[in-house]
Every structure is written in C-alpha cells, then in structure tokens.
C-alpha cells in the first residue's frame, strides 16, 4: 500500500469514528407511519430526541427509540475514551425506506378477492458529533 493511499485510509477511518449508525430492517410498520416519527427527531440532539420518542403516542416511536439507543451504544464502542455530553451527539440523518411487502387476499363480495399489502420498512439512523464537525 502506498503512502498516500495509507494516509487517505487513515483520514477516512478518523472521519468514520465521529459517525455512528444503526439499522432496523424489515420492521412490520408501513413506511408512511414510520416517517411521521422519523420527522420528529431528524436534526435533534440525542437527549431531546429520546424524550420526544419516549412521550410520543405512536407505536413506531418505541422502535425508533430502541434504534437510537443502539446507535448511541455503537458510538460508545467506537469512542471508548470520549464522553457523550462533551461530544454533543445529534441525529444527523434518519432515512426510512420501503421494505418487502407481504401480499394477502381478502374475500370480497360475489366471489372476488381484494389484495391486502402488508408493508414493512428499513430505517437507517446516523448520529453525528457537533464538536468534531467544526474543527
């Protein structure tokens, strides 16, 4: 490996240290409902986002809260010597994509059938640190 390639790899590794993410795949909630909850916490500080999710009445908020706690734990694994309060973590990005769809048939009048689509989604949550993005 050349010197420049090694230096670039170390720069990328340092940049990735400041960002932690967590994924939730095949969550059995429709993406539309999950996006309502995701929009509540996008760009918020971690503490405020946890409070918003904890007191939200939507069912999807419990799953997003668990995902956020997982992302915080992932950040702590990468930065064992750093403190969460000093890092000023925030929800840098939260993305809800459509997942697989279960297709079911519901009986309808006069011998027909209607298709029921049971949707699922994939959620990706990325945490960023406000302290290290400025320097």
PDB file of N, CA, C and O in Angstrom, residues 26-105:
ATOM      1  N   UNK A  26     -36.690  -4.677   7.909  1.00  0.00           N
ATOM      2  CA  UNK A  26     -37.945  -5.427   7.884  1.00  0.00           C
ATOM      3  C   UNK A  26     -38.813  -5.174   9.106  1.00  0.00           C
ATOM      4  O   UNK A  26     -39.335  -6.099   9.721  1.00  0.00           O
ATOM      5  N   UNK A  27     -38.973  -3.924   9.453  1.00  0.00           N
ATOM      6  CA  UNK A  27     -39.848  -3.539  10.558  1.00  0.00           C
ATOM      7  C   UNK A  27     -41.296  -3.599  10.064  1.00  0.00           C
ATOM      8  O   UNK A  27     -41.624  -2.975   9.052  1.00  0.00           O
ATOM      9  N   UNK A  28     -42.178  -4.331  10.745  1.00  0.00           N
ATOM     10  CA  UNK A  28     -43.535  -4.531  10.213  1.00  0.00           C
ATOM     11  C   UNK A  28     -44.463  -3.345  10.443  1.00  0.00           C
ATOM     12  O   UNK A  28     -45.528  -3.477  11.037  1.00  0.00           O
ATOM     13  N   UNK A  29     -44.053  -2.189   9.972  1.00  0.00           N
ATOM     14  CA  UNK A  29     -44.870  -0.976  10.019  1.00  0.00           C
ATOM     15  C   UNK A  29     -44.782  -0.345   8.633  1.00  0.00           C
ATOM     16  O   UNK A  29     -43.744  -0.442   7.996  1.00  0.00           O
ATOM     17  N   UNK A  30     -45.826   0.322   8.218  1.00  0.00           N
ATOM     18  CA  UNK A  30     -45.752   0.934   6.892  1.00  0.00           C
ATOM     19  C   UNK A  30     -44.760   2.099   6.926  1.00  0.00           C
ATOM     20  O   UNK A  30     -44.637   2.783   7.943  1.00  0.00           O
ATOM     21  N   UNK A  31     -44.042   2.318   5.836  1.00  0.00           N
ATOM     22  CA  UNK A  31     -43.053   3.397   5.803  1.00  0.00           C
ATOM     23  C   UNK A  31     -43.670   4.767   6.055  1.00  0.00           C
ATOM     24  O   UNK A  31     -43.052   5.629   6.667  1.00  0.00           O
ATOM     25  N   UNK A  32     -44.898   4.963   5.632  1.00  0.00           N
ATOM     26  CA  UNK A  32     -45.560   6.247   5.821  1.00  0.00           C
ATOM     27  C   UNK A  32     -45.744   6.574   7.304  1.00  0.00           C
ATOM     28  O   UNK A  32     -45.538   7.706   7.734  1.00  0.00           O
ATOM     29  N   UNK A  33     -46.139   5.570   8.081  1.00  0.00           N
ATOM     30  CA  UNK A  33     -46.307   5.777   9.516  1.00  0.00           C
ATOM     31  C   UNK A  33     -44.966   5.989  10.211  1.00  0.00           C
ATOM     32  O   UNK A  33     -44.847   6.777  11.146  1.00  0.00           O
ATOM     33  N   UNK A  34     -43.940   5.262   9.760  1.00  0.00           N
ATOM     34  CA  UNK A  34     -42.622   5.391  10.371  1.00  0.00           C
ATOM     35  C   UNK A  34     -42.002   6.754  10.059  1.00  0.00           C
ATOM     36  O   UNK A  34     -41.301   7.323  10.890  1.00  0.00           O
ATOM     37  N   UNK A  35     -42.266   7.287   8.868  1.00  0.00           N
ATOM     38  CA  UNK A  35     -41.702   8.591   8.503  1.00  0.00           C
ATOM     39  C   UNK A  35     -42.256   9.718   9.369  1.00  0.00           C
ATOM     40  O   UNK A  35     -41.575  10.702   9.621  1.00  0.00           O
ATOM     41  N   UNK A  36     -43.485   9.575   9.841  1.00  0.00           N
ATOM     42  CA  UNK A  36     -44.055  10.579  10.740  1.00  0.00           C
ATOM     43  C   UNK A  36     -43.229  10.682  12.018  1.00  0.00           C
ATOM     44  O   UNK A  36     -42.980  11.776  12.528  1.00  0.00           O
ATOM     45  N   UNK A  37     -42.781   9.545  12.534  1.00  0.00           N
ATOM     46  CA  UNK A  37     -41.972   9.528  13.750  1.00  0.00           C
ATOM     47  C   UNK A  37     -40.547   9.983  13.438  1.00  0.00           C
ATOM     48  O   UNK A  37     -39.939  10.723  14.218  1.00  0.00           O
ATOM     49  N   UNK A  38     -40.017   9.563  12.291  1.00  0.00           N
ATOM     50  CA  UNK A  38     -38.641   9.929  11.929  1.00  0.00           C
ATOM     51  C   UNK A  38     -38.508  11.444  11.768  1.00  0.00           C
ATOM     52  O   UNK A  38     -37.485  12.024  12.129  1.00  0.00           O
ATOM     53  N   UNK A  39     -39.548  12.090  11.242  1.00  0.00           N
ATOM     54  CA  UNK A  39     -39.502  13.537  11.049  1.00  0.00           C
ATOM     55  C   UNK A  39     -39.459  14.294  12.372  1.00  0.00           C
ATOM     56  O   UNK A  39     -38.983  15.422  12.421  1.00  0.00           O
ATOM     57  N   UNK A  40     -39.964  13.681  13.443  1.00  0.00           N
ATOM     58  CA  UNK A  40     -39.954  14.339  14.750  1.00  0.00           C
ATOM     59  C   UNK A  40     -38.544  14.507  15.298  1.00  0.00           C
ATOM     60  O   UNK A  40     -38.255  15.485  15.996  1.00  0.00           O
ATOM     61  N   UNK A  41     -37.648  13.549  15.025  1.00  0.00           N
ATOM     62  CA  UNK A  41     -36.324  13.550  15.659  1.00  0.00           C
ATOM     63  C   UNK A  41     -35.194  13.949  14.721  1.00  0.00           C
ATOM     64  O   UNK A  41     -34.056  14.089  15.163  1.00  0.00           O
ATOM     65  N   UNK A  42     -35.465  14.155  13.444  1.00  0.00           N
ATOM     66  CA  UNK A  42     -34.404  14.498  12.497  1.00  0.00           C
ATOM     67  C   UNK A  42     -33.757  15.824  12.880  1.00  0.00           C
ATOM     68  O   UNK A  42     -34.434  16.837  13.050  1.00  0.00           O
ATOM     69  N   UNK A  43     -32.436  15.816  13.061  1.00  0.00           N
ATOM     70  CA  UNK A  43     -31.686  17.023  13.377  1.00  0.00           C
ATOM     71  C   UNK A  43     -31.672  17.401  14.847  1.00  0.00           C
ATOM     72  O   UNK A  43     -31.022  18.370  15.226  1.00  0.00           O
ATOM     73  N   UNK A  44     -32.352  16.648  15.700  1.00  0.00           N
ATOM     74  CA  UNK A  44     -32.422  16.978  17.126  1.00  0.00           C
ATOM     75  C   UNK A  44     -31.219  16.420  17.879  1.00  0.00           C
ATOM     76  O   UNK A  44     -30.571  15.472  17.434  1.00  0.00           O
ATOM     77  N   UNK A  45     -30.931  17.018  19.044  1.00  0.00           N
ATOM     78  CA  UNK A  45     -29.925  16.458  19.939  1.00  0.00           C
ATOM     79  C   UNK A  45     -30.426  15.108  20.439  1.00  0.00           C
ATOM     80  O   UNK A  45     -31.631  14.864  20.517  1.00  0.00           O
ATOM     81  N   UNK A  46     -29.472  14.249  20.836  1.00  0.00           N
ATOM     82  CA  UNK A  46     -29.820  12.886  21.225  1.00  0.00           C
ATOM     83  C   UNK A  46     -30.744  12.874  22.447  1.00  0.00           C
ATOM     84  O   UNK A  46     -31.747  12.156  22.469  1.00  0.00           O
ATOM     85  N   UNK A  47     -30.430  13.687  23.452  1.00  0.00           N
ATOM     86  CA  UNK A  47     -31.254  13.703  24.664  1.00  0.00           C
ATOM     87  C   UNK A  47     -32.680  14.160  24.359  1.00  0.00           C
ATOM     88  O   UNK A  47     -33.644  13.573  24.835  1.00  0.00           O
ATOM     89  N   UNK A  48     -32.799  15.198  23.573  1.00  0.00           N
ATOM     90  CA  UNK A  48     -34.124  15.719  23.229  1.00  0.00           C
ATOM     91  C   UNK A  48     -34.889  14.700  22.385  1.00  0.00           C
ATOM     92  O   UNK A  48     -36.097  14.511  22.566  1.00  0.00           O
ATOM     93  N   UNK A  49     -34.190  14.040  21.462  1.00  0.00           N
ATOM     94  CA  UNK A  49     -34.829  13.039  20.605  1.00  0.00           C
ATOM     95  C   UNK A  49     -35.358  11.872  21.445  1.00  0.00           C
ATOM     96  O   UNK A  49     -36.468  11.378  21.203  1.00  0.00           O
ATOM     97  N   UNK A  50     -34.581  11.446  22.436  1.00  0.00           N
ATOM     98  CA  UNK A  50     -35.034  10.351  23.306  1.00  0.00           C
ATOM     99  C   UNK A  50     -36.297  10.753  24.066  1.00  0.00           C
ATOM    100  O   UNK A  50     -37.226   9.953  24.219  1.00  0.00           O
ATOM    101  N   UNK A  51     -36.336  11.994  24.551  1.00  0.00           N
ATOM    102  CA  UNK A  51     -37.521  12.457  25.272  1.00  0.00           C
ATOM    103  C   UNK A  51     -38.737  12.539  24.350  1.00  0.00           C
ATOM    104  O   UNK A  51     -39.844  12.154  24.734  1.00  0.00           O
ATOM    105  N   UNK A  52     -38.537  13.026  23.136  1.00  0.00           N
ATOM    106  CA  UNK A  52     -39.643  13.111  22.174  1.00  0.00           C
ATOM    107  C   UNK A  52     -40.205  11.719  21.898  1.00  0.00           C
ATOM    108  O   UNK A  52     -41.423  11.508  21.893  1.00  0.00           O
ATOM    109  N   UNK A  53     -39.316  10.756  21.680  1.00  0.00           N
ATOM    110  CA  UNK A  53     -39.761   9.401  21.359  1.00  0.00           C
ATOM    111  C   UNK A  53     -40.422   8.719  22.551  1.00  0.00           C
ATOM    112  O   UNK A  53     -41.387   7.971  22.396  1.00  0.00           O
ATOM    113  N   UNK A  54     -39.897   8.976  23.738  1.00  0.00           N
ATOM    114  CA  UNK A  54     -40.432   8.321  24.935  1.00  0.00           C
ATOM    115  C   UNK A  54     -41.878   8.752  25.200  1.00  0.00           C
ATOM    116  O   UNK A  54     -42.692   7.953  25.645  1.00  0.00           O
ATOM    117  N   UNK A  55     -42.191  10.019  24.917  1.00  0.00           N
ATOM    118  CA  UNK A  55     -43.528  10.521  25.233  1.00  0.00           C
ATOM    119  C   UNK A  55     -44.454  10.594  24.022  1.00  0.00           C
ATOM    120  O   UNK A  55     -45.549  11.131  24.120  1.00  0.00           O
ATOM    121  N   UNK A  56     -44.015  10.073  22.903  1.00  0.00           N
ATOM    122  CA  UNK A  56     -44.873  10.031  21.723  1.00  0.00           C
ATOM    123  C   UNK A  56     -45.859   8.872  21.856  1.00  0.00           C
ATOM    124  O   UNK A  56     -45.538   7.811  22.404  1.00  0.00           O
ATOM    125  N   UNK A  57     -47.076   9.062  21.353  1.00  0.00           N
ATOM    126  CA  UNK A  57     -48.103   8.024  21.481  1.00  0.00           C
ATOM    127  C   UNK A  57     -48.084   7.039  20.320  1.00  0.00           C
ATOM    128  O   UNK A  57     -48.797   6.044  20.352  1.00  0.00           O
ATOM    129  N   UNK A  58     -47.300   7.294  19.302  1.00  0.00           N
ATOM    130  CA  UNK A  58     -47.267   6.419  18.129  1.00  0.00           C
ATOM    131  C   UNK A  58     -46.530   5.125  18.454  1.00  0.00           C
ATOM    132  O   UNK A  58     -45.565   5.112  19.208  1.00  0.00           O
ATOM    133  N   UNK A  59     -46.973   4.036  17.854  1.00  0.00           N
ATOM    134  CA  UNK A  59     -46.356   2.737  18.101  1.00  0.00           C
ATOM    135  C   UNK A  59     -44.933   2.677  17.543  1.00  0.00           C
ATOM    136  O   UNK A  59     -44.048   2.062  18.125  1.00  0.00           O
ATOM    137  N   UNK A  60     -44.710   3.338  16.421  1.00  0.00           N
ATOM    138  CA  UNK A  60     -43.397   3.308  15.779  1.00  0.00           C
ATOM    139  C   UNK A  60     -42.332   4.010  16.627  1.00  0.00           C
ATOM    140  O   UNK A  60     -41.145   3.751  16.473  1.00  0.00           O
ATOM    141  N   UNK A  61     -42.748   4.897  17.537  1.00  0.00           N
ATOM    142  CA  UNK A  61     -41.765   5.640  18.331  1.00  0.00           C
ATOM    143  C   UNK A  61     -40.972   4.720  19.250  1.00  0.00           C
ATOM    144  O   UNK A  61     -39.802   4.982  19.533  1.00  0.00           O
ATOM    145  N   UNK A  62     -41.575   3.637  19.712  1.00  0.00           N
ATOM    146  CA  UNK A  62     -40.847   2.674  20.551  1.00  0.00           C
ATOM    147  C   UNK A  62     -39.717   2.006  19.789  1.00  0.00           C
ATOM    148  O   UNK A  62     -38.616   1.815  20.321  1.00  0.00           O
ATOM    149  N   UNK A  63     -39.989   1.670  18.540  1.00  0.00           N
ATOM    150  CA  UNK A  63     -38.955   1.026  17.720  1.00  0.00           C
ATOM    151  C   UNK A  63     -37.832   1.990  17.373  1.00  0.00           C
ATOM    152  O   UNK A  63     -36.655   1.619  17.367  1.00  0.00           O
ATOM    153  N   UNK A  64     -38.165   3.245  17.075  1.00  0.00           N
ATOM    154  CA  UNK A  64     -37.140   4.234  16.737  1.00  0.00           C
ATOM    155  C   UNK A  64     -36.308   4.576  17.974  1.00  0.00           C
ATOM    156  O   UNK A  64     -35.103   4.791  17.886  1.00  0.00           O
ATOM    157  N   UNK A  65     -36.961   4.594  19.148  1.00  0.00           N
ATOM    158  CA  UNK A  65     -36.225   4.856  20.386  1.00  0.00           C
ATOM    159  C   UNK A  65     -35.181   3.770  20.636  1.00  0.00           C
ATOM    160  O   UNK A  65     -34.035   4.057  20.978  1.00  0.00           O
ATOM    161  N   UNK A  66     -35.575   2.533  20.440  1.00  0.00           N
ATOM    162  CA  UNK A  66     -34.646   1.414  20.619  1.00  0.00           C
ATOM    163  C   UNK A  66     -33.492   1.497  19.617  1.00  0.00           C
ATOM    164  O   UNK A  66     -32.335   1.225  19.949  1.00  0.00           O
ATOM    165  N   UNK A  67     -33.808   1.912  18.387  1.00  0.00           N
ATOM    166  CA  UNK A  67     -32.789   2.072  17.352  1.00  0.00           C
ATOM    167  C   UNK A  67     -31.818   3.186  17.711  1.00  0.00           C
ATOM    168  O   UNK A  67     -30.606   3.065  17.523  1.00  0.00           O
ATOM    169  N   UNK A  68     -32.337   4.282  18.262  1.00  0.00           N
ATOM    170  CA  UNK A  68     -31.485   5.401  18.679  1.00  0.00           C
ATOM    171  C   UNK A  68     -30.560   4.991  19.814  1.00  0.00           C
ATOM    172  O   UNK A  68     -29.375   5.349  19.820  1.00  0.00           O
ATOM    173  N   UNK A  69     -31.061   4.218  20.755  1.00  0.00           N
ATOM    174  CA  UNK A  69     -30.217   3.721  21.846  1.00  0.00           C
ATOM    175  C   UNK A  69     -29.119   2.800  21.314  1.00  0.00           C
ATOM    176  O   UNK A  69     -27.984   2.818  21.807  1.00  0.00           O
ATOM    177  N   UNK A  70     -29.449   2.025  20.289  1.00  0.00           N
ATOM    178  CA  UNK A  70     -28.458   1.158  19.664  1.00  0.00           C
ATOM    179  C   UNK A  70     -27.368   1.976  18.968  1.00  0.00           C
ATOM    180  O   UNK A  70     -26.182   1.652  19.046  1.00  0.00           O
ATOM    181  N   UNK A  71     -27.763   3.053  18.289  1.00  0.00           N
ATOM    182  CA  UNK A  71     -26.781   3.912  17.624  1.00  0.00           C
ATOM    183  C   UNK A  71     -25.873   4.590  18.642  1.00  0.00           C
ATOM    184  O   UNK A  71     -24.665   4.739  18.410  1.00  0.00           O
ATOM    185  N   UNK A  72     -26.421   4.989  19.789  1.00  0.00           N
ATOM    186  CA  UNK A  72     -25.610   5.594  20.852  1.00  0.00           C
ATOM    187  C   UNK A  72     -24.599   4.581  21.379  1.00  0.00           C
ATOM    188  O   UNK A  72     -23.422   4.906  21.594  1.00  0.00           O
ATOM    189  N   UNK A  73     -25.044   3.342  21.569  1.00  0.00           N
ATOM    190  CA  UNK A  73     -24.133   2.289  22.025  1.00  0.00           C
ATOM    191  C   UNK A  73     -23.031   2.030  20.998  1.00  0.00           C
ATOM    192  O   UNK A  73     -21.871   1.815  21.372  1.00  0.00           O
ATOM    193  N   UNK A  74     -23.386   2.078  19.707  1.00  0.00           N
ATOM    194  CA  UNK A  74     -22.382   1.899  18.661  1.00  0.00           C
ATOM    195  C   UNK A  74     -21.363   3.030  18.695  1.00  0.00           C
ATOM    196  O   UNK A  74     -20.166   2.816  18.488  1.00  0.00           O
ATOM    197  N   UNK A  75     -21.822   4.257  18.960  1.00  0.00           N
ATOM    198  CA  UNK A  75     -20.899   5.393  19.051  1.00  0.00           C
ATOM    199  C   UNK A  75     -19.955   5.219  20.235  1.00  0.00           C
ATOM    200  O   UNK A  75     -18.764   5.511  20.147  1.00  0.00           O
ATOM    201  N   UNK A  76     -20.484   4.713  21.352  1.00  0.00           N
ATOM    202  CA  UNK A  76     -19.648   4.494  22.535  1.00  0.00           C
ATOM    203  C   UNK A  76     -18.599   3.416  22.283  1.00  0.00           C
ATOM    204  O   UNK A  76     -17.479   3.507  22.791  1.00  0.00           O
ATOM    205  N   UNK A  77     -18.949   2.409  21.487  1.00  0.00           N
ATOM    206  CA  UNK A  77     -17.975   1.370  21.156  1.00  0.00           C
ATOM    207  C   UNK A  77     -16.815   1.939  20.351  1.00  0.00           C
ATOM    208  O   UNK A  77     -15.667   1.568  20.555  1.00  0.00           O
ATOM    209  N   UNK A  78     -17.119   2.851  19.424  1.00  0.00           N
ATOM    210  CA  UNK A  78     -16.065   3.445  18.595  1.00  0.00           C
ATOM    211  C   UNK A  78     -15.215   4.435  19.375  1.00  0.00           C
ATOM    212  O   UNK A  78     -14.028   4.583  19.119  1.00  0.00           O
ATOM    213  N   UNK A  79     -15.829   5.153  20.319  1.00  0.00           N
ATOM    214  CA  UNK A  79     -15.148   6.211  21.065  1.00  0.00           C
ATOM    215  C   UNK A  79     -15.195   5.889  22.552  1.00  0.00           C
ATOM    216  O   UNK A  79     -15.937   6.514  23.307  1.00  0.00           O
ATOM    217  N   UNK A  80     -14.415   4.911  22.971  1.00  0.00           N
ATOM    218  CA  UNK A  80     -14.453   4.470  24.362  1.00  0.00           C
ATOM    219  C   UNK A  80     -13.949   5.535  25.320  1.00  0.00           C
ATOM    220  O   UNK A  80     -14.416   5.635  26.450  1.00  0.00           O
ATOM    221  N   UNK A  81     -12.979   6.344  24.883  1.00  0.00           N
ATOM    222  CA  UNK A  81     -12.395   7.337  25.778  1.00  0.00           C
ATOM    223  C   UNK A  81     -13.209   8.630  25.822  1.00  0.00           C
ATOM    224  O   UNK A  81     -13.051   9.433  26.736  1.00  0.00           O
ATOM    225  N   UNK A  82     -14.104   8.859  24.868  1.00  0.00           N
ATOM    226  CA  UNK A  82     -14.861  10.107  24.785  1.00  0.00           C
ATOM    227  C   UNK A  82     -16.114  10.050  25.662  1.00  0.00           C
ATOM    228  O   UNK A  82     -16.607   8.980  26.016  1.00  0.00           O
ATOM    229  N   UNK A  83     -16.627  11.232  25.988  1.00  0.00           N
ATOM    230  CA  UNK A  83     -17.821  11.356  26.805  1.00  0.00           C
ATOM    231  C   UNK A  83     -18.978  11.817  25.917  1.00  0.00           C
ATOM    232  O   UNK A  83     -18.799  12.674  25.044  1.00  0.00           O
ATOM    233  N   UNK A  84     -20.168  11.282  26.150  1.00  0.00           N
ATOM    234  CA  UNK A  84     -21.315  11.596  25.295  1.00  0.00           C
ATOM    235  C   UNK A  84     -21.706  13.065  25.415  1.00  0.00           C
ATOM    236  O   UNK A  84     -21.998  13.725  24.412  1.00  0.00           O
ATOM    237  N   UNK A  85     -21.693  13.611  26.636  1.00  0.00           N
ATOM    238  CA  UNK A  85     -22.102  15.001  26.834  1.00  0.00           C
ATOM    239  C   UNK A  85     -21.147  15.964  26.129  1.00  0.00           C
ATOM    240  O   UNK A  85     -21.562  16.980  25.579  1.00  0.00           O
ATOM    241  N   UNK A  86     -19.847  15.650  26.156  1.00  0.00           N
ATOM    242  CA  UNK A  86     -18.860  16.522  25.508  1.00  0.00           C
ATOM    243  C   UNK A  86     -18.966  16.457  23.984  1.00  0.00           C
ATOM    244  O   UNK A  86     -18.661  17.425  23.293  1.00  0.00           O
ATOM    245  N   UNK A  87     -19.374  15.308  23.458  1.00  0.00           N
ATOM    246  CA  UNK A  87     -19.437  15.130  22.006  1.00  0.00           C
ATOM    247  C   UNK A  87     -20.627  15.867  21.385  1.00  0.00           C
ATOM    248  O   UNK A  87     -20.612  16.176  20.198  1.00  0.00           O
ATOM    249  N   UNK A  88     -21.664  16.141  22.159  1.00  0.00           N
ATOM    250  CA  UNK A  88     -22.876  16.798  21.659  1.00  0.00           C
ATOM    251  C   UNK A  88     -23.440  16.054  20.447  1.00  0.00           C
ATOM    252  O   UNK A  88     -23.516  16.589  19.343  1.00  0.00           O
ATOM    253  N   UNK A  89     -23.835  14.815  20.665  1.00  0.00           N
ATOM    254  CA  UNK A  89     -24.372  13.987  19.586  1.00  0.00           C
ATOM    255  C   UNK A  89     -25.748  14.489  19.144  1.00  0.00           C
ATOM    256  O   UNK A  89     -26.528  14.977  19.959  1.00  0.00           O
ATOM    257  N   UNK A  90     -26.009  14.358  17.861  1.00  0.00           N
ATOM    258  CA  UNK A  90     -27.313  14.701  17.310  1.00  0.00           C
ATOM    259  C   UNK A  90     -27.666  13.724  16.199  1.00  0.00           C
ATOM    260  O   UNK A  90     -26.800  13.010  15.692  1.00  0.00           O
ATOM    261  N   UNK A  91     -28.944  13.679  15.854  1.00  0.00           N
ATOM    262  CA  UNK A  91     -29.418  12.789  14.791  1.00  0.00           C
ATOM    263  C   UNK A  91     -29.091  13.465  13.467  1.00  0.00           C
ATOM    264  O   UNK A  91     -29.787  14.364  13.014  1.00  0.00           O
ATOM    265  N   UNK A  92     -28.005  13.015  12.859  1.00  0.00           N
ATOM    266  CA  UNK A  92     -27.525  13.630  11.620  1.00  0.00           C
ATOM    267  C   UNK A  92     -28.430  13.271  10.443  1.00  0.00           C
ATOM    268  O   UNK A  92     -28.756  14.107   9.610  1.00  0.00           O
ATOM    269  N   UNK A  93     -28.828  12.021  10.406  1.00  0.00           N
ATOM    270  CA  UNK A  93     -29.646  11.545   9.286  1.00  0.00           C
ATOM    271  C   UNK A  93     -30.515  10.402   9.767  1.00  0.00           C
ATOM    272  O   UNK A  93     -30.057   9.537  10.522  1.00  0.00           O
ATOM    273  N   UNK A  94     -31.763  10.406   9.370  1.00  0.00           N
ATOM    274  CA  UNK A  94     -32.635   9.255   9.615  1.00  0.00           C
ATOM    275  C   UNK A  94     -33.434   9.037   8.327  1.00  0.00           C
ATOM    276  O   UNK A  94     -34.050   9.961   7.806  1.00  0.00           O
ATOM    277  N   UNK A  95     -33.336   7.830   7.805  1.00  0.00           N
ATOM    278  CA  UNK A  95     -33.914   7.530   6.496  1.00  0.00           C
ATOM    279  C   UNK A  95     -34.836   6.317   6.629  1.00  0.00           C
ATOM    280  O   UNK A  95     -34.461   5.313   7.239  1.00  0.00           O
ATOM    281  N   UNK A  96     -36.024   6.425   6.077  1.00  0.00           N
ATOM    282  CA  UNK A  96     -36.995   5.324   6.097  1.00  0.00           C
ATOM    283  C   UNK A  96     -37.250   4.899   4.659  1.00  0.00           C
ATOM    284  O   UNK A  96     -37.736   5.687   3.853  1.00  0.00           O
ATOM    285  N   UNK A  97     -36.897   3.676   4.347  1.00  0.00           N
ATOM    286  CA  UNK A  97     -37.102   3.129   3.006  1.00  0.00           C
ATOM    287  C   UNK A  97     -38.122   1.996   3.079  1.00  0.00           C
ATOM    288  O   UNK A  97     -38.248   1.330   4.096  1.00  0.00           O
ATOM    289  N   UNK A  98     -38.807   1.783   1.981  1.00  0.00           N
ATOM    290  CA  UNK A  98     -39.770   0.692   1.921  1.00  0.00           C
ATOM    291  C   UNK A  98     -39.079  -0.654   1.917  1.00  0.00           C
ATOM    292  O   UNK A  98     -38.019  -0.825   1.319  1.00  0.00           O
ATOM    293  N   UNK A  99     -39.661  -1.608   2.599  1.00  0.00           N
ATOM    294  CA  UNK A  99     -39.095  -2.956   2.654  1.00  0.00           C
ATOM    295  C   UNK A  99     -39.933  -3.921   1.839  1.00  0.00           C
ATOM    296  O   UNK A  99     -40.661  -3.538   0.919  1.00  0.00           O
ATOM    297  N   UNK A 100     -39.846  -5.179   2.191  1.00  0.00           N
ATOM    298  CA  UNK A 100     -40.613  -6.191   1.469  1.00  0.00           C
ATOM    299  C   UNK A 100     -42.087  -6.071   1.828  1.00  0.00           C
ATOM    300  O   UNK A 100     -42.458  -5.509   2.851  1.00  0.00           O
ATOM    301  N   UNK A 101     -42.916  -6.615   0.967  1.00  0.00           N
ATOM    302  CA  UNK A 101     -44.354  -6.489   1.141  1.00  0.00           C
ATOM    303  C   UNK A 101     -44.975  -7.888   1.147  1.00  0.00           C
ATOM    304  O   UNK A 101     -44.705  -8.679   0.251  1.00  0.00           O
ATOM    305  N   UNK A 102     -45.750  -8.190   2.162  1.00  0.00           N
ATOM    306  CA  UNK A 102     -46.487  -9.447   2.192  1.00  0.00           C
ATOM    307  C   UNK A 102     -47.818  -9.219   1.494  1.00  0.00           C
ATOM    308  O   UNK A 102     -48.549  -8.292   1.831  1.00  0.00           O
ATOM    309  N   UNK A 103     -48.130 -10.058   0.526  1.00  0.00           N
ATOM    310  CA  UNK A 103     -49.367  -9.884  -0.224  1.00  0.00           C
ATOM    311  C   UNK A 103     -50.357 -10.955   0.211  1.00  0.00           C
ATOM    312  O   UNK A 103     -50.083 -12.136   0.130  1.00  0.00           O
ATOM    313  N   UNK A 104     -51.509 -10.496   0.684  1.00  0.00           N
ATOM    314  CA  UNK A 104     -52.546 -11.394   1.168  1.00  0.00           C
ATOM    315  C   UNK A 104     -53.831 -11.128   0.397  1.00  0.00           C
ATOM    316  O   UNK A 104     -54.006 -10.042  -0.165  1.00  0.00           O
ATOM    317  N   UNK A 105     -54.738 -12.090   0.408  1.00  0.00           N
ATOM    318  CA  UNK A 105     -56.020 -11.935  -0.266  1.00  0.00           C
ATOM    319  C   UNK A 105     -57.136 -11.885   0.765  1.00  0.00           C
ATOM    320  O   UNK A 105     -57.162 -12.679   1.702  1.00  0.00           O
TER     321      UNK A 105
END
